[in-house]
């Protein structure tokens, strides 16, 4: 681990580790904006050294000598330097090797983005995969709602980081139709009492978490249900066993009665012969 690979703070940028790029990108954007909107602008729109103007006021290909820079030229250069320095302190030496020769923060940003997100073709492929995951994800019976919500929001945030936001109403409807049977009554109440299209995700999440806390965790509920089924099954078995035993005793009694009658009849017949 490198010396500056620590948690971010107001004065320290978030550190980029390969697998956390999507989160780093958002956090770094706001870290740069916190310095000033102009600092972020040089990342978004780029910066290049000012050029000498021709007689008609159009820029030429000749870089203006620094001694001739005006206040705006110097401010733009300083903003570019601030952004570059912030990113340099947020990456490893391996990452630095990719962007060491860059002079524009936008160039640095674009290289890191292509390195970790891929080209536009790769981004489209990732978005298609995320769309498929969003459509197919369901809350499992063994999960609690918090686990399902975390997985779903990871997909939503990954879409956002790739430049495609999923509307709030679509996320709300996805949650409602992805819940297991134990939430069915709650879903019905929500759909009948609220405007689903204007319902906020956070409001829905809070309502469902409260519902789950009230009725217990899925594992506990499942255990209680299994015990109830087991007791019912065992009780039914015992009742059936008792009925079977009573039936066998009754059949044996009938057979014994017939046998005793037969014995009595035979004895009477033998006595008559004597």
mmCIF file of C-alpha atoms in Angstrom:
data_model
loop_
_atom_site.group_PDB
_atom_site.id
_atom_site.type_symbol
_atom_site.label_atom_id
_atom_site.label_comp_id
_atom_site.label_asym_id
_atom_site.label_seq_id
_atom_site.Cartn_x
_atom_site.Cartn_y
_atom_site.Cartn_z
ATOM 1 C CA UNK A 1 0.000 0.000 0.000
ATOM 2 C CA UNK A 2 1.345 3.413 -0.910
ATOM 3 C CA UNK A 3 1.844 6.070 1.803
ATOM 4 C CA UNK A 4 -1.016 8.274 0.571
ATOM 5 C CA UNK A 5 -3.490 5.438 0.042
ATOM 6 C CA UNK A 6 -5.732 6.444 2.929
ATOM 7 C CA UNK A 7 -9.328 7.403 3.404
ATOM 8 C CA UNK A 8 -10.468 10.608 1.765
ATOM 9 C CA UNK A 9 -11.042 13.815 3.705
ATOM 10 C CA UNK A 10 -11.760 17.441 2.860
ATOM 11 C CA UNK A 11 -8.071 17.975 2.089
ATOM 12 C CA UNK A 12 -7.269 14.509 0.731
ATOM 13 C CA UNK A 13 -8.734 13.116 -2.509
ATOM 14 C CA UNK A 14 -10.292 9.625 -2.640
ATOM 15 C CA UNK A 15 -7.743 7.025 -3.706
ATOM 16 C CA UNK A 16 -8.271 5.057 -6.912
ATOM 17 C CA UNK A 17 -7.998 1.293 -6.692
ATOM 18 C CA UNK A 18 -8.762 -0.475 -9.974
ATOM 19 C CA UNK A 19 -11.989 -2.154 -8.924
ATOM 20 C CA UNK A 20 -13.456 0.953 -7.254
ATOM 21 C CA UNK A 21 -13.232 3.255 -10.279
ATOM 22 C CA UNK A 22 -16.991 3.796 -10.666
ATOM 23 C CA UNK A 23 -17.240 5.030 -7.068
ATOM 24 C CA UNK A 24 -13.961 6.944 -7.259
ATOM 25 C CA UNK A 25 -15.110 8.797 -10.372
ATOM 26 C CA UNK A 26 -18.154 10.282 -8.643
ATOM 27 C CA UNK A 27 -16.304 11.111 -5.431
ATOM 28 C CA UNK A 28 -13.395 12.657 -7.313
ATOM 29 C CA UNK A 29 -15.745 14.806 -9.369
ATOM 30 C CA UNK A 30 -17.188 16.357 -6.213
ATOM 31 C CA UNK A 31 -13.770 16.666 -4.607
ATOM 32 C CA UNK A 32 -12.682 18.819 -7.566
ATOM 33 C CA UNK A 33 -15.943 20.790 -7.591
ATOM 34 C CA UNK A 34 -15.452 21.489 -3.891
ATOM 35 C CA UNK A 35 -12.247 23.347 -4.784
ATOM 36 C CA UNK A 36 -14.221 25.421 -7.290
ATOM 37 C CA UNK A 37 -16.517 24.950 -10.251
ATOM 38 C CA UNK A 38 -13.774 26.383 -12.455
ATOM 39 C CA UNK A 39 -11.418 23.589 -11.383
ATOM 40 C CA UNK A 40 -13.973 20.997 -12.495
ATOM 41 C CA UNK A 41 -14.572 22.893 -15.747
ATOM 42 C CA UNK A 42 -10.987 22.310 -16.902
ATOM 43 C CA UNK A 43 -11.583 18.570 -16.408
ATOM 44 C CA UNK A 44 -14.893 18.567 -18.242
ATOM 45 C CA UNK A 45 -14.078 20.970 -21.078
ATOM 46 C CA UNK A 46 -10.290 20.786 -21.210
ATOM 47 C CA UNK A 47 -7.456 23.292 -21.060
ATOM 48 C CA UNK A 48 -4.600 24.164 -23.354
ATOM 49 C CA UNK A 49 -1.966 26.929 -23.166
ATOM 50 C CA UNK A 50 -3.234 30.237 -24.587
ATOM 51 C CA UNK A 51 -2.289 30.987 -28.192
ATOM 52 C CA UNK A 52 -1.052 34.137 -29.849
ATOM 53 C CA UNK A 53 -3.850 35.943 -31.687
ATOM 54 C CA UNK A 54 -3.565 37.193 -35.231
ATOM 55 C CA UNK A 55 -4.546 40.689 -36.340
ATOM 56 C CA UNK A 56 -8.197 39.641 -36.613
ATOM 57 C CA UNK A 57 -8.247 38.247 -33.069
ATOM 58 C CA UNK A 58 -8.221 34.588 -34.059
ATOM 59 C CA UNK A 59 -5.913 32.146 -32.208
ATOM 60 C CA UNK A 60 -2.879 30.921 -34.104
ATOM 61 C CA UNK A 61 -0.842 27.748 -33.501
ATOM 62 C CA UNK A 62 1.798 29.737 -31.627
ATOM 63 C CA UNK A 63 1.736 29.405 -27.826
ATOM 64 C CA UNK A 64 1.647 32.762 -26.081
ATOM 65 C CA UNK A 65 4.769 33.495 -23.987
ATOM 66 C CA UNK A 66 3.959 33.226 -20.280
ATOM 67 C CA UNK A 67 5.062 36.799 -19.667
ATOM 68 C CA UNK A 68 2.200 37.882 -21.938
ATOM 69 C CA UNK A 69 -0.480 35.871 -20.180
ATOM 70 C CA UNK A 70 -3.358 37.888 -18.762
ATOM 71 C CA UNK A 71 -5.242 37.211 -15.525
ATOM 72 C CA UNK A 72 -7.720 34.839 -17.195
ATOM 73 C CA UNK A 73 -4.892 32.843 -18.805
ATOM 74 C CA UNK A 74 -3.115 32.458 -15.458
ATOM 75 C CA UNK A 75 -6.313 31.506 -13.620
ATOM 76 C CA UNK A 76 -7.177 28.799 -16.174
ATOM 77 C CA UNK A 77 -3.638 27.387 -15.952
ATOM 78 C CA UNK A 78 -3.778 27.337 -12.142
ATOM 79 C CA UNK A 79 -7.134 25.539 -12.168
ATOM 80 C CA UNK A 80 -5.696 22.909 -14.515
ATOM 81 C CA UNK A 81 -2.686 22.473 -12.207
ATOM 82 C CA UNK A 82 -4.920 22.086 -9.128
ATOM 83 C CA UNK A 83 -6.991 19.418 -10.836
ATOM 84 C CA UNK A 84 -3.899 17.580 -12.118
ATOM 85 C CA UNK A 85 -2.256 17.629 -8.692
ATOM 86 C CA UNK A 86 -5.422 16.323 -7.016
ATOM 87 C CA UNK A 87 -5.603 13.375 -9.414
ATOM 88 C CA UNK A 88 -1.861 12.666 -9.112
ATOM 89 C CA UNK A 89 -2.364 12.290 -5.353
ATOM 90 C CA UNK A 90 -5.311 9.954 -5.852
ATOM 91 C CA UNK A 91 -3.666 7.273 -8.018
ATOM 92 C CA UNK A 92 -0.982 4.601 -7.718
ATOM 93 C CA UNK A 93 2.389 4.683 -9.468
ATOM 94 C CA UNK A 94 1.078 2.199 -12.035
ATOM 95 C CA UNK A 95 -1.816 4.519 -12.867
ATOM 96 C CA UNK A 96 0.527 7.513 -12.918
ATOM 97 C CA UNK A 97 2.608 5.807 -15.594
ATOM 98 C CA UNK A 98 -0.387 5.987 -17.941
ATOM 99 C CA UNK A 99 -0.854 9.739 -17.644
ATOM 100 C CA UNK A 100 2.610 11.080 -16.762
ATOM 101 C CA UNK A 101 3.080 12.876 -20.101
ATOM 102 C CA UNK A 102 -0.345 14.570 -20.104
ATOM 103 C CA UNK A 103 -0.559 18.355 -19.798
ATOM 104 C CA UNK A 104 -4.361 18.626 -19.635
ATOM 105 C CA UNK A 105 -6.525 17.280 -16.819
ATOM 106 C CA UNK A 106 -9.221 16.368 -19.336
ATOM 107 C CA UNK A 107 -6.700 14.163 -21.134
ATOM 108 C CA UNK A 108 -5.833 12.502 -17.807
ATOM 109 C CA UNK A 109 -9.513 12.011 -16.960
ATOM 110 C CA UNK A 110 -10.317 10.522 -20.364
ATOM 111 C CA UNK A 111 -7.388 8.068 -20.220
ATOM 112 C CA UNK A 112 -8.415 6.818 -16.774
ATOM 113 C CA UNK A 113 -12.015 6.511 -17.922
ATOM 114 C CA UNK A 114 -11.165 4.448 -21.006
ATOM 115 C CA UNK A 115 -8.737 2.325 -18.964
ATOM 116 C CA UNK A 116 -11.331 1.386 -16.351
ATOM 117 C CA UNK A 117 -14.630 1.682 -18.227
ATOM 118 C CA UNK A 118 -13.516 0.827 -21.744
ATOM 119 C CA UNK A 119 -14.438 2.476 -25.023
ATOM 120 C CA UNK A 120 -17.983 3.491 -25.946
ATOM 121 C CA UNK A 121 -18.553 0.015 -27.374
ATOM 122 C CA UNK A 122 -17.502 -1.552 -24.077
ATOM 123 C CA UNK A 123 -19.711 0.892 -22.136
ATOM 124 C CA UNK A 124 -22.718 -0.040 -24.258
ATOM 125 C CA UNK A 125 -22.010 -3.714 -23.581
ATOM 126 C CA UNK A 126 -21.762 -3.054 -19.831
ATOM 127 C CA UNK A 127 -25.013 -1.096 -19.875
ATOM 128 C CA UNK A 128 -26.772 -3.949 -21.668
ATOM 129 C CA UNK A 129 -25.503 -6.388 -19.049
ATOM 130 C CA UNK A 130 -26.657 -4.083 -16.228
ATOM 131 C CA UNK A 131 -30.072 -3.699 -17.874
ATOM 132 C CA UNK A 132 -30.424 -7.482 -17.973
ATOM 133 C CA UNK A 133 -29.415 -7.767 -14.310
ATOM 134 C CA UNK A 134 -31.887 -5.029 -13.364
ATOM 135 C CA UNK A 135 -34.742 -6.804 -15.118
ATOM 136 C CA UNK A 136 -33.999 -10.274 -13.712
ATOM 137 C CA UNK A 137 -32.998 -9.545 -10.117
ATOM 138 C CA UNK A 138 -35.522 -10.734 -7.527
ATOM 139 C CA UNK A 139 -35.535 -10.783 -3.751
ATOM 140 C CA UNK A 140 -34.967 -14.345 -2.556
ATOM 141 C CA UNK A 141 -37.016 -15.833 0.287
ATOM 142 C CA UNK A 142 -33.885 -16.296 2.391
ATOM 143 C CA UNK A 143 -32.800 -12.653 1.978
ATOM 144 C CA UNK A 144 -33.756 -9.737 4.153
ATOM 145 C CA UNK A 145 -34.862 -6.556 2.413
ATOM 146 C CA UNK A 146 -31.614 -4.707 3.179
ATOM 147 C CA UNK A 147 -29.568 -7.309 1.289
ATOM 148 C CA UNK A 148 -31.822 -7.124 -1.763
ATOM 149 C CA UNK A 149 -31.904 -3.309 -1.713
ATOM 150 C CA UNK A 150 -28.086 -3.113 -1.594
ATOM 151 C CA UNK A 151 -27.750 -5.389 -4.651
ATOM 152 C CA UNK A 152 -30.378 -3.465 -6.606
ATOM 153 C CA UNK A 153 -28.868 -0.053 -5.826
ATOM 154 C CA UNK A 154 -25.432 -1.313 -6.859
ATOM 155 C CA UNK A 155 -26.904 -1.937 -10.322
ATOM 156 C CA UNK A 156 -28.635 1.471 -10.333
ATOM 157 C CA UNK A 157 -25.438 3.278 -9.285
ATOM 158 C CA UNK A 158 -23.346 1.403 -11.855
ATOM 159 C CA UNK A 159 -25.753 2.591 -14.561
ATOM 160 C CA UNK A 160 -25.409 6.165 -13.319
ATOM 161 C CA UNK A 161 -21.615 5.954 -13.307
ATOM 162 C CA UNK A 162 -21.719 4.836 -16.951
ATOM 163 C CA UNK A 163 -23.804 7.874 -17.849
ATOM 164 C CA UNK A 164 -27.297 6.348 -17.854
ATOM 165 C CA UNK A 165 -29.665 7.078 -14.975
ATOM 166 C CA UNK A 166 -32.596 4.817 -14.113
ATOM 167 C CA UNK A 167 -35.691 6.927 -13.279
ATOM 168 C CA UNK A 168 -36.938 6.926 -9.684
ATOM 169 C CA UNK A 169 -40.380 5.603 -10.688
ATOM 170 C CA UNK A 170 -38.814 2.674 -12.536
ATOM 171 C CA UNK A 171 -36.767 1.703 -9.461
ATOM 172 C CA UNK A 172 -39.874 1.939 -7.249
ATOM 173 C CA UNK A 173 -41.914 -0.315 -9.541
ATOM 174 C CA UNK A 174 -39.000 -2.738 -9.821
ATOM 175 C CA UNK A 175 -38.830 -3.087 -6.038
ATOM 176 C CA UNK A 176 -42.580 -3.631 -5.697
ATOM 177 C CA UNK A 177 -42.718 -6.382 -8.303
ATOM 178 C CA UNK A 178 -39.561 -8.148 -7.068
ATOM 179 C CA UNK A 179 -40.593 -8.872 -3.470
ATOM 180 C CA UNK A 180 -41.446 -12.372 -2.191
ATOM 181 C CA UNK A 181 -44.908 -13.513 -1.096
ATOM 182 C CA UNK A 182 -44.496 -12.394 2.517
ATOM 183 C CA UNK A 183 -44.583 -8.745 1.326
ATOM 184 C CA UNK A 184 -47.709 -9.181 -0.817
ATOM 185 C CA UNK A 185 -50.126 -7.576 1.649
ATOM 186 C CA UNK A 186 -47.806 -4.593 2.169
ATOM 187 C CA UNK A 187 -47.349 -4.107 -1.587
ATOM 188 C CA UNK A 188 -51.129 -4.102 -2.064
ATOM 189 C CA UNK A 189 -51.554 -1.417 0.609
ATOM 190 C CA UNK A 190 -48.841 0.763 -0.962
ATOM 191 C CA UNK A 191 -50.259 0.447 -4.467
ATOM 192 C CA UNK A 192 -53.788 1.279 -3.292
ATOM 193 C CA UNK A 193 -52.895 4.164 -0.954
ATOM 194 C CA UNK A 194 -50.037 5.946 -2.776
ATOM 195 C CA UNK A 195 -49.192 7.362 -6.182
ATOM 196 C CA UNK A 196 -46.443 4.926 -7.143
ATOM 197 C CA UNK A 197 -45.096 7.193 -9.904
ATOM 198 C CA UNK A 198 -44.364 10.003 -7.425
ATOM 199 C CA UNK A 199 -43.271 7.775 -4.534
ATOM 200 C CA UNK A 200 -39.599 8.270 -3.618
ATOM 201 C CA UNK A 201 -37.303 5.252 -3.412
ATOM 202 C CA UNK A 202 -36.107 6.226 0.088
ATOM 203 C CA UNK A 203 -39.697 6.509 1.325
ATOM 204 C CA UNK A 204 -40.563 3.083 -0.075
ATOM 205 C CA UNK A 205 -37.412 1.519 1.363
ATOM 206 C CA UNK A 206 -38.146 2.922 4.827
ATOM 207 C CA UNK A 207 -41.714 1.620 4.717
ATOM 208 C CA UNK A 208 -40.640 -1.888 3.671
ATOM 209 C CA UNK A 209 -37.846 -2.042 6.256
ATOM 210 C CA UNK A 210 -40.298 -1.058 8.994
ATOM 211 C CA UNK A 211 -42.724 -3.733 7.795
ATOM 212 C CA UNK A 212 -39.992 -6.383 7.852
ATOM 213 C CA UNK A 213 -38.777 -5.345 11.320
ATOM 214 C CA UNK A 214 -42.338 -5.593 12.625
ATOM 215 C CA UNK A 215 -42.887 -9.115 11.320
ATOM 216 C CA UNK A 216 -39.376 -10.419 11.900
ATOM 217 C CA UNK A 217 -36.498 -11.540 9.701
ATOM 218 C CA UNK A 218 -37.131 -14.042 6.887
ATOM 219 C CA UNK A 219 -34.913 -16.646 8.554
ATOM 220 C CA UNK A 220 -36.796 -16.381 11.845
ATOM 221 C CA UNK A 221 -40.163 -16.365 10.107
ATOM 222 C CA UNK A 222 -39.111 -19.357 8.061
ATOM 223 C CA UNK A 223 -38.035 -21.214 11.216
ATOM 224 C CA UNK A 224 -41.327 -20.480 12.931
ATOM 225 C CA UNK A 225 -43.234 -21.576 9.858
ATOM 226 C CA UNK A 226 -41.232 -24.792 9.591
ATOM 227 C CA UNK A 227 -41.793 -25.588 13.269
ATOM 228 C CA UNK A 228 -45.504 -24.972 12.875
ATOM 229 C CA UNK A 229 -45.624 -27.253 9.848
ATOM 230 C CA UNK A 230 -43.570 -29.864 11.700
ATOM 231 C CA UNK A 231 -45.869 -29.741 14.744
ATOM 232 C CA UNK A 232 -48.909 -29.971 12.521
ATOM 233 C CA UNK A 233 -47.397 -32.920 10.660
ATOM 234 C CA UNK A 234 -46.375 -34.740 13.831
ATOM 235 C CA UNK A 235 -49.761 -34.072 15.411
ATOM 236 C CA UNK A 236 -51.469 -35.405 12.330
ATOM 237 C CA UNK A 237 -49.200 -38.457 12.356
ATOM 238 C CA UNK A 238 -49.983 -39.190 16.013
ATOM 239 C CA UNK A 239 -53.681 -38.780 15.386
ATOM 240 C CA UNK A 240 -53.477 -41.136 12.408
ATOM 241 C CA UNK A 241 -51.463 -43.672 14.435
ATOM 242 C CA UNK A 242 -54.088 -43.621 17.181
ATOM 243 C CA UNK A 243 -56.856 -44.136 14.645
ATOM 244 C CA UNK A 244 -54.946 -47.038 13.077
ATOM 245 C CA UNK A 245 -54.367 -48.619 16.494
ATOM 246 C CA UNK A 246 -58.024 -48.280 17.430
ATOM 247 C CA UNK A 247 -58.993 -49.897 14.152
ATOM 248 C CA UNK A 248 -56.637 -52.826 14.656
ATOM 249 C CA UNK A 249 -57.885 -53.394 18.220
ATOM 250 C CA UNK A 250 -61.470 -53.350 16.994
ATOM 251 C CA UNK A 251 -60.700 -55.858 14.253
ATOM 252 C CA UNK A 252 -58.865 -58.114 16.728
ATOM 253 C CA UNK A 253 -61.779 -57.917 19.162
ATOM 254 C CA UNK A 254 -64.225 -58.925 16.435
ATOM 255 C CA UNK A 255 -62.044 -61.869 15.419
ATOM 256 C CA UNK A 256 -61.622 -62.936 19.071
ATOM 257 C CA UNK A 257 -65.360 -62.758 19.611
ATOM 258 C CA UNK A 258 -65.996 -64.971 16.594
ATOM 259 C CA UNK A 259 -63.325 -67.420 17.753
ATOM 260 C CA UNK A 260 -64.802 -67.640 21.250
ATOM 261 C CA UNK A 261 -68.258 -68.273 19.799
ATOM 262 C CA UNK A 262 -66.811 -71.013 17.621
ATOM 263 C CA UNK A 263 -65.038 -72.635 20.599
ATOM 264 C CA UNK A 264 -68.207 -72.488 22.679
ATOM 265 C CA UNK A 265 -70.246 -74.016 19.862
ATOM 266 C CA UNK A 266 -67.737 -76.853 19.343
ATOM 267 C CA UNK A 267 -67.615 -77.667 23.057
ATOM 268 C CA UNK A 268 -71.405 -77.854 23.243
ATOM 269 C CA UNK A 269 -71.465 -80.190 20.265
ATOM 270 C CA UNK A 270 -68.820 -82.487 21.803
ATOM 271 C CA UNK A 271 -70.715 -82.628 25.129
ATOM 272 C CA UNK A 272 -73.920 -83.625 23.311
ATOM 273 C CA UNK A 273 -72.197 -86.601 21.700
ATOM 274 C CA UNK A 274 -71.120 -87.933 25.085
#
